[in-house]
Amino acid sequence: MSSHRRLEAILGHCNETSFQRRSTLSGGSVKQEICQGGNSDSDGRSSTGVRRVEGNERDGPRIPKRRQESLKWNGWGFRDSKFEFDAEGSGMFKGDRYLLSGMLPNLRSFAESIEGFKVNDKLQGQGEIPSESLPKPVTNEGFFKEIRQSGMSFSLDGQDRLFRAHGHTLQEIFILRMGRFDRIPDIVIWPECHDDVVKLVEAADRHNVCMIPFGGGTSVTNGLECPKEETRMIVSLDMSQMNKVLWVDEKNMTAHIEAGIVGIDLEEKLGKYGLCTGHEPDSCEFSSLGGWVATRASGMKKNVYGNIEDMLVHVKMVTPKGVMEKNCQVPRMSTGPDIHHLILGSEGILGVITEVTLRVRPIPPCRRYGSVVFYNFDDGVDFMREVAKQRCAPASIRLMDNAQFKFGISLRPPPSSMWASLGDSFKKFYLTKLKGYDVDQLAILTLLFEGTAEEVAAQEKRVYKIASQFRGLAGGEENGQRGYMLTFAIAYLRDLALDHHCIAESFETTVPWDRVHDLCRNVKERIRQECKNHGVKNEPYLTCRVTQLYDTGACIYFYFGFFYKGLPNPVHSYESIENAARDEIIAHGGSLSHHHGVGKIRKKWMRSTISDTGYETLQSVKNSLDPNNVFGNKNLL
Amino acid sequence: MSTNGSNLKSKTDSRKKAYTHQQCVEMDDFEDILEPRRNELDVRFALQSRDGVPEYKYTNKQTRSQVNESVLSSPRLKFTIDKIVTETGLSRKEVEKEAFEILDDMAHAQSLTNLRTLAYIFPKLYKRLLRHLYVNKDGIEKLRAQVKDAPVILLPTHRSYQDFLVMTYVCFHYGLPLPFVATGQDFNKMKLINEVLRMCGAFYIRRSFGTDDLYWALFTEYVQTNVINGELPLEFFLEGTRSRTGKFLPPKLGLLAVALEPYFTGKVPDILVVPVSFTYDRILEELLHSREMLGIPKPKESTSGLFKARTILQDNYGDIYVHVGDPISVREMASPRIDRSVHNTLPRFLFNLSSSEQKFVADLAYNVQESQLRNIYMSVWVLCATLLMQRPHGYTLRDFCRDVEWLKDLAINLGAKVAWPGEYSVQTLVTSHLKRHRTFVNLAHKNQVSINAYEGSPLPPTGSMEMNSLDEVMSLAVVPMGIAMYRNHLVCRLANVCLLTSSFCGTNAISIGDLFLKFWFLIRVFQKEFVFKPSVTETEFAATLKKLESCTFIQVCNTEKKVEVLSNGMKAMSFLSKMVEPFLQGYYMVCQYLVQTKWNPDNDNKSKSIAKNIQALIAQKFMNDEMKHFDTLSLNLIGNALTSLVAMDYIQCNKSENGGSLSWQASKVEEVMAKLGSYLPKLEINGGAVQTHRTRREPMSVTSKL
């Protein structure tokens, strides 16, 4: 029973009613709804409205304009959801939004396995920053006058501005908890349609103000940070009200959508047509369609649905020089360099993405999880390489290293009965004693299959057969599900870590197959060394997983944390350790980023990444599209 | 037996104490690892447990056949074989078979059983041959602590065949992983011995394999697979071959580059490079080396030759010092300057080093040699040899002992490490060392110290000291050449200082500017001779000057930009400059030959033949009694001089397939000859036969004169 709930929690948390676990699910239960633009309730909704959505009762964005009412002002996710240790030191996840909920008996021992971590040693961060102590807004009178006349929704409120001054980069969260931002947006404006944006960009260019588009606020590259030295008025363009599916074309399998929609809403709305995009980045509860395009996002099911660039059929970007778009909606064209590829990954320096046509797919009738236990990480990598070679990867396939496997265990709920706990110890006995697996070596692979029941069954058969050639043992559905649960849990977990003097952050890369082993090992090794060099006394927590596979390489995702108490400047130490790690990644043939983007924290590597000539090319595109630097967030270049 | 043992133990204990209190042993915490062997059963040593041996944390244990298999199936081999098949039309099978055979002949077969057998035999030999085998324990502990972090490369100095066995013995003693060792293919020709060495961890490589792609690929893949596996440390000799001269040879970079490439291509997180210095009181092959330098051909390595050499077992070879230097982390040294991402756009099975990486490899090699040199211990005999070379006759034992002690203090003050057991009197020390070297030293007359004219005898084989033929000159040169080899240890260590003192050119005051120019010239001329880092600069000059100043040998007057020799420094300065005089003299003679012999394109101008001619010219000078430094006859010195003249563009070398051939213009060589001449005492340059003659027969004692 609990496994059923958890399943829903992982993917189902975006639309609990339309997905059903059994392969008997049919499209028949999907309600039809015609979605038309222009009738949304721009006031948004209170935080209590977020959880359960029925039918077409709600059409507006599930996160209100005053985001801080529903979301944490200084951490990840919803206000009512978080990890915590109670007075006795027992771990739990609060709130019932997710199916991970309640007591987590293994969490404490996991946390305490991080050197230095003490359950009772809690750090008191600062309380909410009073609006008086926030930077006073800079006002451009001409521009402001036009805004007021236009009747567009805007806010000068300090907390509204503060919320849009940051994403979720470690440095930014640290400032929220311990410090002050030097610069925050001066005004927040909520456009409601493409034409609003055109007017705003035109006015901004005319009045010389700086404009920073804001989608879901989940950037982890300091992409939303306001440049300190910006003296012009900074407008935060909050796209959240542009969340409508404007039309769905079932013949051509496309949907035309406003760019401010967040992933969870998008899937819910398309679900009513029995369709989906299949784009599921880990942040899909909060991140927006425009943000995905602007950062070249990747979803965990890209093996079936593709990455954002694969599903993008058409896009409009409003620049100071006008709207950039194609004149047709076709699967492919040969018309010189693809302008979509200037828009994809532009990180808000060229213009605002307003409307997107995406390829859509029917919701698959059958979805099943799975897992494989490998003798060690290297075997798992070799297995994934083979799967990539045979091109038989299921919707999602992820390999977690030993440390992450252990972390997964820490999120197990209390055993439901004596039998369950007995069953667990029997499984452990079977694996370690009878099969000779070493608990400190083994790695776990999680799988998600989608398709018709027959397709899923055939895929399963093939994948498990290859696994057995690499000493892999099928580990059951439940372990697979738990693996995917880590995805959203880890983001919440960082707040718990920060509460206990631990810094934690993730970073990612892509790397050719032949270098995957070496990169994973040597980057961890380099981090350990750099921690020592920076006087980090305790052994850092290091883990990685292979999250995506391609014909020629894989995406690697690292998590890294350490107990920093006693360090004079932990954020600074963290930054230089992460920089060293990135140097090590690049030295091993890894990319600067697979899907997080460059933002400001990785700018210094841009030139060497794309060559001087490539860099100058991008620079000249920027100069010609935006000569007055309206889009002055200083990302990328 | 047991009482005897404990007696010995208490004796050595007290010695050890005295040792560590001696300033000359500095911070190095030496212990005699033969001492426990004298008290315990060798069989217990040989069978000791190897459970606690530290291990590289990402080690990949493979058997010999697994390693060979992965080498043969590697992308590098596949690529190379494809290429050969396309280029030559040979069948794939044939090429693969050849690859298999080459690899089988190359690969080591280290076996613990075999090593245990040797660990039983070797202590027995060493106990007989040696007094002590000292190892710096702190160096071993540093190494032990870091073995787990990264694959290790051991780089010992190479002065004797023994080096490899001693290193393995030391590792066995301390429970460290036992190295696999790059060994010259010539050893592989010695039946039986080659297999014994193979089982000790030797792998065999050709001395050169220029364009043999298959061999190159196999060698690269084999070395790298073992380095990446990290199970055994790789050991090889940077100098490529034994140094026969007691000096350092310029580092050979090929194998080092191959061994380090896995770091640059990210196949290992780091590599630790460990310099090791060996010091022998007496080198097994001293006479062989001496003859070889004179051009008397060395016998081919053969097993029967080795057994003939077993008389060596009846001799005593004194002490060996093994100094394990601080491990150098390649990552730490490389990270600020090397961009490894240049390898990202090439597959990693193609060997590729960027130019900055090649430069890095060279710098690392020089750093290693610097560390090796710094940690070489000067044995008492080295001090004796240095004195004897300057004054081969007519030393009373008392004077000699006094001078040995003086030189010891001088060497220590100038930064050299001296192995000077504190509990003995100078006289006991000196006589015991002289006795050990009775091949070279004549001890027939009590209280009189002089060198033998011929090996083991004060008289040459012909019974006459007259030199009428080349052969006679050569046979009389063997002993001085052998002694010079030991002196060279100290010359090499103090090369900067010696060259700086020479740069005064006999004057007592000189401007700093002139001194630097003089010094700078010598550094460049002797680049090959003393293996200076290519980057020796003003800082080196300033540091050397400072050293002499702090010994109060000189006074630097900054206002007048002048350097003056103080009376306190006269003796030392003169002595130090005389230490390099033979080299200056030899280079001068090389120039003289080139000036006298007009270049003729029809002659045999190969550098080897020219070296022989020069040697003959110098031998003629001996016959005419115009020359006193026998070590100028060294082919190594002559060869170095020619190389250096080429490098400085005074003469030209045209590379061809069978060695380079030289061409020159007398006028240009005269230029450098005049420069060299300015460093030499006037009387010798002008070829005053009578005076030089006198100098040789009635040497002035430097020490007594000053």
Short mmCIF file of N, CA and C in Angstrom, two decimals, chain B residues 521 524-525 527 591 594 640-654 662-673 675:
data_model
loop_
_atom_site.label_atom_id
_atom_site.label_comp_id
_atom_site.label_asym_id
_atom_site.label_seq_id
_atom_site.Cartn_x
_atom_site.Cartn_y
_atom_site.Cartn_z
N PHE B 521 79.08 32.14 -17.79
CA PHE B 521 79.75 31.43 -18.87
C PHE B 521 80.03 29.98 -18.46
N ARG B 524 77.03 27.77 -18.35
CA ARG B 524 76.58 27.31 -19.66
C ARG B 524 77.52 26.27 -20.25
N VAL B 525 78.81 26.50 -20.08
CA VAL B 525 79.78 25.54 -20.61
C VAL B 525 79.58 24.17 -19.95
N GLN B 527 76.91 22.94 -18.52
CA GLN B 527 75.51 22.51 -18.46
C GLN B 527 75.37 20.99 -18.45
N CYS B 591 89.20 22.20 -27.07
CA CYS B 591 89.26 23.35 -27.96
C CYS B 591 90.59 23.38 -28.69
N LEU B 594 90.59 21.19 -31.59
CA LEU B 594 89.78 21.69 -32.70
C LEU B 594 90.47 22.85 -33.42
N ASN B 640 81.09 15.39 -23.41
CA ASN B 640 80.30 16.49 -22.86
C ASN B 640 80.77 17.83 -23.40
N ALA B 641 82.08 17.97 -23.49
CA ALA B 641 82.64 19.23 -23.99
C ALA B 641 82.16 19.48 -25.41
N LEU B 642 82.20 18.45 -26.23
CA LEU B 642 81.76 18.62 -27.61
C LEU B 642 80.28 18.98 -27.67
N THR B 643 79.48 18.26 -26.89
CA THR B 643 78.04 18.54 -26.87
C THR B 643 77.79 19.99 -26.45
N SER B 644 78.53 20.41 -25.46
CA SER B 644 78.33 21.75 -24.94
C SER B 644 78.73 22.80 -25.97
N LEU B 645 79.84 22.54 -26.68
CA LEU B 645 80.25 23.49 -27.72
C LEU B 645 79.19 23.57 -28.82
N VAL B 646 78.58 22.43 -29.10
CA VAL B 646 77.49 22.43 -30.09
C VAL B 646 76.32 23.25 -29.56
N ALA B 647 75.95 22.97 -28.30
CA ALA B 647 74.79 23.65 -27.72
C ALA B 647 75.01 25.16 -27.69
N MET B 648 76.28 25.57 -27.46
CA MET B 648 76.56 27.01 -27.40
C MET B 648 76.88 27.58 -28.78
N ASP B 649 76.77 26.72 -29.78
CA ASP B 649 76.90 27.16 -31.17
C ASP B 649 78.32 27.58 -31.54
N TYR B 650 79.31 27.05 -30.82
CA TYR B 650 80.69 27.31 -31.23
C TYR B 650 81.10 26.34 -32.33
N ILE B 651 80.52 25.14 -32.29
CA ILE B 651 80.74 24.19 -33.39
C ILE B 651 79.38 23.65 -33.82
N GLN B 652 79.35 22.97 -34.94
CA GLN B 652 78.07 22.49 -35.46
C GLN B 652 78.03 20.97 -35.49
N CYS B 653 76.84 20.46 -35.28
CA CYS B 653 76.68 19.02 -35.36
C CYS B 653 75.59 18.72 -36.39
N ASN B 654 75.93 17.95 -37.39
CA ASN B 654 74.93 17.58 -38.40
C ASN B 654 74.44 16.18 -38.11
N LEU B 662 80.61 16.34 -36.87
CA LEU B 662 80.88 17.70 -36.43
C LEU B 662 81.55 18.51 -37.52
N SER B 663 81.33 19.80 -37.44
CA SER B 663 82.09 20.70 -38.31
C SER B 663 82.37 21.96 -37.50
N TRP B 664 83.47 22.62 -37.81
CA TRP B 664 83.84 23.79 -37.00
C TRP B 664 84.76 24.71 -37.76
N GLN B 665 84.86 25.92 -37.21
CA GLN B 665 85.83 26.89 -37.74
C GLN B 665 86.78 27.22 -36.61
N ALA B 666 88.04 27.11 -36.88
CA ALA B 666 89.04 27.31 -35.84
C ALA B 666 88.88 28.66 -35.15
N SER B 667 88.56 29.69 -35.93
CA SER B 667 88.51 31.03 -35.34
C SER B 667 87.44 31.12 -34.25
N LYS B 668 86.33 30.46 -34.50
CA LYS B 668 85.25 30.51 -33.49
C LYS B 668 85.63 29.75 -32.25
N VAL B 669 86.30 28.60 -32.44
CA VAL B 669 86.68 27.80 -31.29
C VAL B 669 87.75 28.53 -30.47
N GLU B 670 88.63 29.27 -31.19
CA GLU B 670 89.67 30.04 -30.49
C GLU B 670 89.06 30.99 -29.48
N GLU B 671 87.93 31.53 -29.89
CA GLU B 671 87.22 32.48 -29.02
C GLU B 671 86.88 31.84 -27.66
N VAL B 672 86.27 30.67 -27.74
CA VAL B 672 85.86 30.02 -26.50
C VAL B 672 87.08 29.47 -25.76
N MET B 673 88.09 29.09 -26.51
CA MET B 673 89.31 28.58 -25.89
C MET B 673 89.96 29.68 -25.05
N LYS B 675 88.49 32.16 -23.71
CA LYS B 675 87.65 32.37 -22.51
C LYS B 675 87.96 31.33 -21.45
#
